[in-house]
Amino acid sequence: MQLPGSISPAQSISYAKIVAWLAAFIPLLRLFYLGFTDQLGANPVEFVERSTGTWALVFLLISLAITPIRNLSGQAWWIALRRLLGLWMFAYACLHVLAYVWLDYMFDWPDIVKDIVKHPYVLVGASALLLTIPLAATSNQRAIRQLKRRWKTLHQLVYLVAVLALLHFWWLVKKDVTEPAIYILCFVLLMALRWPHWFSKK
Amino acid sequence: QTTLAYQKTAYGKEETLTSLEDVTSYNNYYEFGTGKSDPAREASLFKPTPWAIKIEGAVKQAKTLSLEQLMKLAPLEERIYRMRCVEGWSMVIPWVGLPLKALIDWAQPTGNAKYVVFISANDPQTMPGARMPILDWPYVEGLRMDEAMQPLTLLAVGLYGKVLPNQNGAPVRLVVPWKYGFKGGKAITSIRFVEHMPQTTWMKAGPREYGFYANVNPQVDHPRWTQSSEKPIGGGLFGGRVKTRMFNGYDEVGQLYSGMDLKKYF
């Protein structure tokens, strides 16, 4: 709704984007703050890996929440936030991998390759990241125009990325699976909210 | 925390100690929660004194040993040991304790005693993690008799010269430095001598991942974690990894396993 003299819809979308962008930046700023003030705990590398991985997953789920939110609220402008959120997911996923290859393995590539090949959870995580690269690369307007209908098909990869990322989390936990279970539940819920919409389209 | 009277020893003199802060704030002790910082936060209600340990099973006579009695079985020694966690990180900890052998000699096991079982405290009242069915409580660990008698095997009652903090397994815990950290049962309430190899808690939780022996072995990989290298705690963000050594560098224990296929008996 728009009150007389208030901002235009286009403006409110830009404001929403700015707010979302700044909010997405906070976890990264927090990591730097904790790092510089020596508050990352006894195993700071694990902390950074955990934190960036968790935030990548959170942004993935938030971007998957946009469509159900639009459908339920009937407000189309929510879609305008989706690319930004998806790209932040990609950014945190890249930081997660950077923490792994740099801080954890100090670019010891033979060891990294061994770790990926031998440990299913690492392999699954690495696959999830690889699949996000084409998504991030085709997130611009030009790619959307050029790929036309295929763009949508390509971007359905995000569901596979989500499944792989959740499996990565589930398998890495030693025994207490409460935390990954919560994320899996959120994902299932978000998928369930899509069902009625899919049916109504057909 | 109370200061202990103990003798210094040559064990691990050349090692760089992990800080007391890290040793007491980064713990795997699921009875107090599965997060690494949970034990330091949640263990304050736990009461490590008074304490008694039941000695049972294949012994001349079942009996109970108070903490005070235990600490008089042999002079307390400081031993600086490397600790390698199965998750791929490591610490160097100055333990204070006595060889497990001293207790075994006192317990007088019979000829049927082939293994020793260590049973940890399981008090849901003071241990919030023990209220959850994460592991099959109480925590059970075990050693073969010759491993238990090995001079390195320690019953620790302190670290950094003081009584063990609750989160590190007060009042008494097992330390087996050539094995992964989870072999070291904490807050031990009974020690049982048995004839057959016991099922330990982690063997039950993940038989493919955790074997009875759990010797540190860079050649036997874990389905989840790289075992060829480890991250020393205290190295900061850019400390990197170091290569993991066979038996965590305690080569003298190798003879205990001569002729055994350590890939099979992992």
Short mmCIF file of C-alpha atoms in Angstrom, two decimals:
data_model
loop_
_atom_site.label_atom_id
_atom_site.label_comp_id
_atom_site.label_asym_id
_atom_site.label_seq_id
_atom_site.Cartn_x
_atom_site.Cartn_y
_atom_site.Cartn_z
CA MET A 1 0.00 0.00 0.00
CA GLN A 2 1.12 3.51 -0.69
CA LEU A 3 0.27 6.55 1.34
CA PRO A 4 0.14 9.97 -0.31
CA GLY A 5 3.55 11.54 -0.31
CA SER A 6 5.31 8.33 0.65
CA ILE A 7 7.98 6.49 -1.31
CA SER A 8 7.23 4.76 -4.61
CA PRO A 9 7.16 0.95 -4.91
CA ALA A 10 10.41 1.06 -6.87
CA GLN A 11 12.02 3.03 -4.08
CA SER A 12 10.75 0.70 -1.39
CA ILE A 13 12.23 -2.23 -3.28
CA SER A 14 15.61 -0.49 -3.35
CA TYR A 15 15.35 0.20 0.39
CA ALA A 16 14.44 -3.44 1.05
CA LYS A 17 17.46 -4.49 -0.99
CA ILE A 18 19.78 -2.20 0.93
CA VAL A 19 18.47 -3.48 4.24
CA ALA A 20 18.81 -7.11 3.11
CA TRP A 21 22.32 -6.48 1.82
CA LEU A 22 23.46 -4.84 5.05
CA ALA A 23 21.87 -7.59 7.14
CA ALA A 24 23.64 -10.22 5.05
CA PHE A 25 26.94 -8.49 5.69
CA ILE A 26 26.61 -8.69 9.50
CA PRO A 27 27.75 -12.32 9.97
CA LEU A 28 30.92 -11.56 8.01
CA LEU A 29 31.60 -8.39 9.99
CA ARG A 30 31.03 -10.36 13.19
CA LEU A 31 33.62 -12.95 12.12
CA PHE A 32 36.20 -10.23 11.47
CA TYR A 33 35.39 -8.58 14.77
CA LEU A 34 35.72 -11.86 16.69
CA GLY A 35 38.92 -12.66 14.80
CA PHE A 36 40.59 -9.33 15.54
CA THR A 37 39.57 -9.43 19.21
CA ASP A 38 40.76 -13.04 19.61
CA GLN A 39 37.31 -14.40 20.45
CA LEU A 40 37.11 -17.30 18.02
CA GLY A 41 37.84 -19.86 20.74
CA ALA A 42 40.38 -22.67 21.03
CA ASN A 43 39.86 -23.86 17.46
CA PRO A 44 39.35 -20.67 15.44
CA VAL A 45 39.67 -22.44 12.08
CA GLU A 46 36.80 -24.76 12.93
CA PHE A 47 34.81 -21.75 14.12
CA VAL A 48 35.26 -19.93 10.81
CA GLU A 49 34.46 -23.06 8.80
CA ARG A 50 31.34 -23.71 10.86
CA SER A 51 30.15 -20.15 10.78
CA THR A 52 30.59 -19.55 7.04
CA GLY A 53 29.08 -22.95 6.23
CA THR A 54 26.08 -22.31 8.44
CA TRP A 55 25.47 -18.88 6.92
CA ALA A 56 25.72 -20.26 3.39
CA LEU A 57 23.02 -22.74 4.33
CA VAL A 58 20.90 -20.07 6.00
CA PHE A 59 21.03 -17.83 2.92
CA LEU A 60 20.23 -20.80 0.71
CA LEU A 61 17.12 -21.51 2.77
CA ILE A 62 16.13 -17.84 2.91
CA SER A 63 16.37 -17.57 -0.88
CA LEU A 64 14.22 -20.69 -1.14
CA ALA A 65 11.72 -19.04 1.20
CA ILE A 66 11.14 -16.10 -1.14
CA THR A 67 8.80 -17.89 -3.53
CA PRO A 68 6.51 -19.27 -0.78
CA ILE A 69 6.52 -15.84 0.90
CA ARG A 70 5.47 -14.22 -2.37
CA ASN A 71 2.79 -16.81 -2.97
CA LEU A 72 1.39 -16.57 0.54
CA SER A 73 1.57 -12.78 0.82
CA GLY A 74 0.58 -12.08 -2.77
CA GLN A 75 3.28 -9.40 -2.90
CA ALA A 76 5.39 -9.86 -5.99
CA TRP A 77 8.18 -7.48 -4.93
CA TRP A 78 9.73 -10.13 -2.65
CA ILE A 79 11.22 -11.74 -5.76
CA ALA A 80 13.43 -8.69 -6.14
CA LEU A 81 15.42 -9.86 -3.09
CA ARG A 82 16.05 -13.37 -4.31
CA ARG A 83 19.13 -12.80 -6.45
CA LEU A 84 20.83 -10.78 -3.74
CA LEU A 85 20.18 -13.50 -1.16
CA GLY A 86 21.35 -16.22 -3.55
CA LEU A 87 24.56 -14.35 -4.24
CA TRP A 88 25.20 -13.97 -0.53
CA MET A 89 24.74 -17.71 -0.20
CA PHE A 90 27.39 -18.09 -2.88
CA ALA A 91 29.68 -15.61 -1.12
CA TYR A 92 29.47 -17.44 2.22
CA ALA A 93 29.93 -20.79 0.46
CA CYS A 94 33.09 -19.45 -1.20
CA LEU A 95 34.37 -18.14 2.13
CA HIS A 96 33.60 -21.56 3.62
CA VAL A 97 35.74 -23.24 0.95
CA LEU A 98 38.44 -20.60 1.29
CA ALA A 99 38.60 -21.26 5.04
CA TYR A 100 38.89 -24.96 4.28
CA VAL A 101 41.64 -24.81 1.65
CA TRP A 102 43.54 -21.96 3.24
CA LEU A 103 43.12 -21.90 7.02
CA ASP A 104 42.46 -25.61 7.48
CA TYR A 105 44.73 -27.16 4.83
CA MET A 106 47.11 -24.28 4.03
CA PHE A 107 46.72 -25.05 0.31
CA ASP A 108 48.14 -28.54 0.73
CA TRP A 109 46.46 -29.73 -2.49
CA PRO A 110 47.47 -33.43 -2.32
CA ASP A 111 45.94 -33.62 1.18
CA ILE A 112 42.87 -31.68 0.06
CA VAL A 113 42.29 -34.04 -2.86
CA LYS A 114 42.70 -37.03 -0.54
CA ASP A 115 40.23 -35.50 1.92
CA ILE A 116 37.64 -34.87 -0.80
CA VAL A 117 37.95 -38.32 -2.37
CA LYS A 118 38.05 -40.28 0.88
CA HIS A 119 35.36 -38.56 2.88
CA PRO A 120 31.82 -38.61 1.48
CA TYR A 121 30.72 -35.51 3.38
CA VAL A 122 33.53 -33.44 1.87
CA LEU A 123 32.80 -34.78 -1.60
CA VAL A 124 29.12 -33.93 -1.27
CA GLY A 125 29.98 -30.44 0.00
CA ALA A 126 32.42 -29.86 -2.84
CA SER A 127 29.78 -30.98 -5.37
CA ALA A 128 27.26 -28.57 -3.86
CA LEU A 129 29.70 -25.71 -4.26
CA LEU A 130 30.55 -26.62 -7.86
CA LEU A 131 26.86 -26.61 -8.74
CA THR A 132 26.40 -23.11 -7.31
CA ILE A 133 29.01 -21.70 -9.70
CA PRO A 134 26.78 -21.82 -12.85
CA LEU A 135 23.95 -20.36 -10.77
CA ALA A 136 26.04 -17.41 -9.62
CA ALA A 137 27.53 -16.95 -13.10
CA THR A 138 24.10 -16.71 -14.73
CA SER A 139 22.53 -14.47 -12.11
CA ASN A 140 22.86 -11.30 -14.22
CA GLN A 141 20.19 -9.78 -16.48
CA ARG A 142 22.12 -10.59 -19.64
CA ALA A 143 22.25 -14.28 -18.85
CA ILE A 144 18.57 -14.29 -17.99
CA ARG A 145 17.77 -12.71 -21.38
CA GLN A 146 20.08 -14.97 -23.32
CA LEU A 147 19.12 -18.24 -21.68
CA LYS A 148 15.39 -17.47 -21.78
CA ARG A 149 13.42 -20.57 -20.72
CA ARG A 150 16.56 -22.57 -20.10
CA TRP A 151 17.50 -20.13 -17.33
CA LYS A 152 14.67 -21.38 -15.17
CA THR A 153 15.57 -25.00 -15.78
CA LEU A 154 19.21 -24.28 -14.94
CA HIS A 155 18.31 -22.51 -11.74
CA GLN A 156 16.29 -25.47 -10.55
CA LEU A 157 19.75 -26.85 -9.71
CA VAL A 158 19.35 -24.92 -6.48
CA TYR A 159 17.16 -27.74 -5.11
CA LEU A 160 19.96 -30.23 -5.73
CA VAL A 161 22.46 -27.85 -4.14
CA ALA A 162 20.23 -27.66 -1.07
CA VAL A 163 19.93 -31.44 -0.79
CA LEU A 164 23.71 -31.86 -1.14
CA ALA A 165 24.45 -29.09 1.35
CA LEU A 166 22.09 -30.62 3.91
CA LEU A 167 23.60 -34.05 3.38
CA HIS A 168 27.07 -32.50 3.85
CA PHE A 169 25.97 -31.10 7.21
CA TRP A 170 24.20 -34.31 8.27
CA TRP A 171 27.19 -36.50 7.51
CA LEU A 172 29.77 -34.27 9.14
CA VAL A 173 28.08 -34.38 12.53
CA LYS A 174 29.52 -37.04 14.81
CA LYS A 175 26.45 -38.01 16.78
CA ASP A 176 24.14 -35.20 17.79
CA VAL A 177 22.20 -34.47 14.58
CA THR A 178 19.81 -31.95 16.16
CA GLU A 179 21.24 -28.98 14.30
CA PRO A 180 21.25 -30.43 10.76
CA ALA A 181 17.82 -31.93 11.48
CA ILE A 182 16.44 -28.43 12.12
CA TYR A 183 17.74 -27.20 8.76
CA ILE A 184 16.40 -30.28 6.98
CA LEU A 185 13.01 -29.66 8.57
CA CYS A 186 13.04 -26.06 7.33
CA PHE A 187 13.90 -27.25 3.82
CA VAL A 188 11.12 -29.85 3.84
CA LEU A 189 8.69 -27.20 5.05
CA LEU A 190 9.74 -24.80 2.28
CA MET A 191 9.30 -27.54 -0.29
CA ALA A 192 5.90 -28.47 1.12
CA LEU A 193 4.76 -24.86 0.77
CA ARG A 194 5.54 -25.07 -2.95
CA TRP A 195 3.31 -28.09 -3.60
CA PRO A 196 -0.08 -26.37 -3.90
CA HIS A 197 1.41 -23.79 -6.22
CA TRP A 198 2.88 -26.43 -8.53
CA PHE A 199 -0.43 -28.24 -8.71
CA SER A 200 -2.43 -25.12 -9.39
CA LYS A 201 -0.15 -24.26 -12.31
CA LYS A 202 -0.77 -27.60 -13.99
CA GLN B 1 41.14 -25.20 42.38
CA THR B 2 43.26 -27.10 44.88
CA THR B 3 46.95 -27.44 44.15
CA LEU B 4 48.31 -30.99 44.15
CA ALA B 5 51.62 -32.34 45.45
CA TYR B 6 53.35 -34.21 42.67
CA GLN B 7 56.72 -35.11 41.16
CA LYS B 8 57.90 -33.78 37.83
CA THR B 9 58.85 -36.40 35.25
CA ALA B 10 60.68 -36.39 31.93
CA TYR B 11 57.55 -37.26 29.94
CA GLY B 12 56.97 -34.66 27.26
CA LYS B 13 59.40 -32.07 28.65
CA GLU B 14 60.23 -30.92 25.14
CA GLU B 15 56.60 -30.31 24.16
CA THR B 16 54.95 -26.91 23.92
CA LEU B 17 51.94 -26.95 26.23
CA THR B 18 48.45 -26.08 25.05
CA SER B 19 47.23 -23.15 27.17
CA LEU B 20 45.18 -23.88 30.28
CA GLU B 21 42.45 -21.71 28.80
CA ASP B 22 42.20 -23.92 25.68
CA VAL B 23 42.55 -27.19 27.62
CA THR B 24 39.65 -26.23 29.87
CA SER B 25 37.33 -24.56 27.35
CA TYR B 26 37.44 -26.93 24.35
CA ASN B 27 36.21 -30.32 25.47
CA ASN B 28 34.38 -33.34 24.18
CA TYR B 29 32.33 -34.50 27.15
CA TYR B 30 28.87 -35.37 25.87
CA GLU B 31 27.42 -35.85 29.37
CA PHE B 32 27.58 -32.05 29.53
CA GLY B 33 26.50 -31.39 25.94
CA THR B 34 27.79 -32.02 22.44
CA GLY B 35 29.22 -28.54 21.82
CA LYS B 36 32.91 -28.06 22.55
CA SER B 37 32.22 -25.19 24.94
CA ASP B 38 29.25 -26.89 26.64
CA PRO B 39 31.27 -28.81 29.27
CA ALA B 40 33.05 -25.70 30.58
CA ARG B 41 29.68 -23.98 30.93
CA GLU B 42 27.47 -26.86 32.07
CA ALA B 43 29.75 -28.82 34.42
CA SER B 44 29.55 -26.52 37.43
CA LEU B 45 26.73 -28.44 39.16
CA PHE B 46 28.66 -31.69 39.00
CA LYS B 47 30.15 -32.74 42.34
CA PRO B 48 33.46 -34.61 42.05
CA THR B 49 33.88 -35.02 45.82
CA PRO B 50 33.33 -37.17 47.76
CA TRP B 51 34.07 -39.90 45.21
CA ALA B 52 34.48 -43.64 45.26
CA ILE B 53 35.41 -46.10 42.54
CA LYS B 54 34.00 -49.62 42.51
CA ILE B 55 36.51 -52.32 41.68
CA GLU B 56 34.61 -55.35 40.43
CA GLY B 57 34.51 -58.37 38.16
CA ALA B 58 37.43 -60.77 37.94
CA VAL B 59 39.24 -59.65 41.09
CA LYS B 60 40.15 -61.51 44.26
CA GLN B 61 37.61 -59.42 46.10
CA ALA B 62 35.28 -56.71 44.90
CA LYS B 63 35.91 -53.48 46.77
CA THR B 64 35.46 -49.75 46.76
CA LEU B 65 38.24 -47.23 46.63
CA SER B 66 37.85 -43.65 47.75
CA LEU B 67 39.50 -40.85 45.82
CA GLU B 68 41.82 -40.23 48.79
CA GLN B 69 42.86 -43.88 48.84
CA LEU B 70 43.43 -43.84 45.10
CA MET B 71 45.74 -40.85 45.36
CA LYS B 72 47.85 -42.73 47.91
CA LEU B 73 48.34 -45.87 45.81
CA ALA B 74 51.38 -44.31 44.17
CA PRO B 75 53.14 -40.94 44.22
CA LEU B 76 51.39 -38.43 41.94
CA GLU B 77 53.42 -37.55 38.87
CA GLU B 78 53.18 -34.86 36.25
CA ARG B 79 53.17 -36.26 32.75
CA ILE B 80 53.05 -34.08 29.69
CA TYR B 81 51.22 -36.03 27.02
CA ARG B 82 50.08 -35.30 23.52
CA MET B 83 46.34 -35.83 23.07
CA ARG B 84 45.05 -36.59 19.60
CA CYS B 85 41.31 -36.35 19.08
CA VAL B 86 39.70 -38.59 16.47
CA GLU B 87 38.25 -35.39 14.97
CA GLY B 88 41.67 -34.29 13.79
CA TRP B 89 42.85 -31.80 16.42
CA SER B 90 45.42 -32.21 19.15
CA MET B 91 46.63 -30.72 22.42
CA VAL B 92 49.58 -31.11 24.76
CA ILE B 93 48.42 -31.44 28.36
CA PRO B 94 50.39 -31.59 31.61
CA TRP B 95 48.42 -34.21 33.51
CA VAL B 96 48.89 -35.07 37.16
CA GLY B 97 48.09 -38.63 38.09
CA LEU B 98 49.33 -42.12 38.74
CA PRO B 99 49.94 -45.12 36.53
CA LEU B 100 46.84 -47.27 36.13
CA LYS B 101 49.16 -50.19 36.88
CA ALA B 102 49.33 -49.09 40.52
CA LEU B 103 45.57 -49.49 40.86
CA ILE B 104 45.54 -52.81 39.01
CA ASP B 105 48.26 -54.21 41.29
CA TRP B 106 46.21 -53.12 44.27
CA ALA B 107 42.97 -54.55 42.81
CA GLN B 108 44.50 -58.03 42.38
CA PRO B 109 42.73 -59.23 39.26
CA THR B 110 42.37 -62.97 38.77
CA GLY B 111 43.63 -65.01 35.83
CA ASN B 112 40.28 -64.47 34.10
CA ALA B 113 40.90 -60.74 33.78
CA LYS B 114 41.76 -60.16 30.13
CA TYR B 115 40.25 -56.70 29.70
CA VAL B 116 39.54 -53.71 31.93
CA VAL B 117 36.29 -51.76 31.59
CA PHE B 118 35.93 -48.15 32.73
CA ILE B 119 32.45 -46.89 33.50
CA SER B 120 31.86 -43.15 33.72
CA ALA B 121 29.44 -41.20 35.89
CA ASN B 122 25.89 -40.95 34.60
CA ASP B 123 23.98 -38.45 36.70
CA PRO B 124 21.24 -36.73 34.69
CA GLN B 125 20.63 -34.42 37.68
CA THR B 126 23.98 -32.69 37.28
CA MET B 127 24.88 -33.73 33.73
CA PRO B 128 22.45 -32.10 31.29
CA GLY B 129 23.81 -34.02 28.28
CA ALA B 130 23.13 -37.33 30.01
CA ARG B 131 19.39 -36.50 29.87
CA MET B 132 19.51 -36.89 26.09
CA PRO B 133 19.75 -40.25 24.33
CA ILE B 134 22.77 -39.15 22.29
CA LEU B 135 24.96 -42.01 23.45
CA ASP B 136 24.11 -45.16 25.35
CA TRP B 137 24.82 -43.94 28.90
CA PRO B 138 26.81 -44.55 30.99
CA TYR B 139 29.93 -43.99 28.90
CA VAL B 140 31.92 -47.20 28.75
CA GLU B 141 35.50 -47.59 27.65
CA GLY B 142 37.96 -50.45 27.85
CA LEU B 143 41.53 -51.58 27.44
CA ARG B 144 43.21 -54.91 26.98
CA MET B 145 45.03 -55.94 30.14
CA ASP B 146 48.51 -55.37 28.68
CA GLU B 147 47.48 -51.93 27.43
CA ALA B 148 46.15 -51.10 30.87
CA MET B 149 49.44 -52.20 32.48
CA GLN B 150 51.56 -50.20 30.01
CA PRO B 151 53.55 -47.63 32.04
CA LEU B 152 52.18 -44.73 29.91
CA THR B 153 48.56 -45.47 30.85
CA LEU B 154 47.58 -42.91 33.44
CA LEU B 155 44.74 -42.25 35.85
CA ALA B 156 44.70 -38.47 35.92
CA VAL B 157 43.42 -36.52 38.90
CA GLY B 158 44.76 -33.15 37.87
CA LEU B 159 46.19 -30.94 35.15
CA TYR B 160 48.46 -27.91 35.23
CA GLY B 161 49.34 -28.84 38.83
CA LYS B 162 45.79 -28.53 40.11
CA VAL B 163 42.80 -30.77 40.71
CA LEU B 164 41.02 -31.71 37.46
CA PRO B 165 38.37 -29.21 36.41
CA ASN B 166 34.94 -30.83 36.04
CA GLN B 167 34.93 -30.37 32.27
CA ASN B 168 38.16 -32.35 31.97
CA GLY B 169 36.79 -35.42 33.76
CA ALA B 170 37.03 -34.70 37.49
CA PRO B 171 37.74 -36.27 39.82
CA VAL B 172 39.53 -39.06 37.98
CA ARG B 173 39.86 -39.96 34.32
CA LEU B 174 41.82 -42.26 32.10
CA VAL B 175 44.56 -40.98 29.78
CA VAL B 176 45.94 -43.33 27.11
CA PRO B 177 48.18 -41.07 25.04
CA TRP B 178 48.74 -43.38 22.04
CA LYS B 179 45.00 -43.77 21.48
CA TYR B 180 42.38 -41.29 20.29
CA GLY B 181 41.09 -39.07 23.06
CA PHE B 182 37.70 -40.75 23.37
CA LYS B 183 39.39 -43.81 24.91
CA GLY B 184 39.97 -41.73 28.05
CA GLY B 185 36.82 -42.27 30.11
CA LYS B 186 36.04 -39.36 32.44
CA ALA B 187 34.64 -39.24 35.99
CA ILE B 188 35.24 -42.96 36.43
CA THR B 189 32.84 -44.62 38.86
CA SER B 190 33.79 -48.24 38.34
CA ILE B 191 36.59 -50.32 37.00
CA ARG B 192 35.60 -53.82 36.03
CA PHE B 193 37.89 -56.69 35.08
CA VAL B 194 36.40 -58.99 32.47
CA GLU B 195 37.30 -61.97 30.36
CA HIS B 196 35.89 -60.85 27.00
CA MET B 197 36.40 -57.72 24.94
CA PRO B 198 33.75 -55.23 26.04
CA GLN B 199 31.50 -53.24 23.70
CA THR B 200 32.44 -49.63 24.27
CA THR B 201 30.04 -46.71 23.92
CA TRP B 202 31.48 -45.42 20.65
CA MET B 203 31.68 -48.92 19.16
CA LYS B 204 27.94 -49.20 19.76
CA ALA B 205 27.31 -45.71 18.38
CA GLY B 206 29.26 -46.28 15.16
CA PRO B 207 30.84 -49.70 14.67
CA ARG B 208 32.25 -48.73 11.27
CA GLU B 209 33.86 -45.61 12.65
CA TYR B 210 35.11 -46.57 16.09
CA GLY B 211 36.93 -49.75 16.94
CA PHE B 212 37.97 -51.13 20.30
CA TYR B 213 41.65 -50.31 19.89
CA ALA B 214 41.36 -46.75 18.51
CA ASN B 215 45.13 -46.42 18.29
CA VAL B 216 46.26 -43.19 16.69
CA ASN B 217 47.17 -44.35 13.20
CA PRO B 218 47.74 -42.02 10.26
CA GLN B 219 47.39 -44.95 7.86
CA VAL B 220 43.90 -45.94 8.94
CA ASP B 221 41.52 -43.25 7.79
CA HIS B 222 38.26 -42.42 9.50
CA PRO B 223 35.17 -42.27 7.24
CA ARG B 224 34.79 -38.62 8.24
CA TRP B 225 38.13 -37.19 9.25
CA THR B 226 41.60 -37.20 7.83
CA GLN B 227 43.87 -39.06 10.21
CA SER B 228 47.13 -38.38 8.41
CA SER B 229 47.41 -34.87 9.81
CA GLU B 230 46.08 -32.90 12.74
CA LYS B 231 45.52 -29.33 13.82
CA PRO B 232 47.30 -28.40 17.04
CA ILE B 233 44.99 -26.33 19.23
CA GLY B 234 46.49 -22.95 20.02
CA GLY B 235 47.95 -22.42 16.55
CA GLY B 236 45.45 -19.68 15.80
CA LEU B 237 43.90 -19.03 12.40
CA PHE B 238 47.09 -19.55 10.43
CA GLY B 239 48.79 -22.30 12.43
CA GLY B 240 48.11 -25.02 9.88
CA ARG B 241 48.40 -28.75 10.43
CA VAL B 242 51.14 -31.17 11.42
CA LYS B 243 51.56 -34.78 10.35
CA THR B 244 50.03 -37.31 12.72
CA ARG B 245 52.48 -39.91 13.99
CA MET B 246 51.90 -43.65 14.41
CA PHE B 247 50.71 -44.34 17.98
CA ASN B 248 50.71 -40.54 18.40
CA GLY B 249 54.50 -40.74 18.53
CA TYR B 250 54.58 -43.21 21.46
CA ASP B 251 56.50 -45.87 19.53
CA GLU B 252 57.22 -47.96 22.62
CA VAL B 253 53.67 -49.32 22.57
CA GLY B 254 54.14 -50.88 19.13
CA GLN B 255 55.12 -54.22 20.62
CA LEU B 256 51.67 -54.57 22.18
CA TYR B 257 50.28 -54.99 18.69
CA SER B 258 52.97 -57.03 16.97
CA GLY B 259 51.43 -59.42 14.48
CA MET B 260 48.07 -57.64 14.53
CA ASP B 261 46.54 -56.18 11.38
CA LEU B 262 45.88 -52.67 12.60
CA LYS B 263 43.64 -51.91 9.61
CA LYS B 264 41.34 -54.67 10.81
CA TYR B 265 41.71 -53.97 14.53
CA PHE B 266 41.35 -50.21 14.26
#
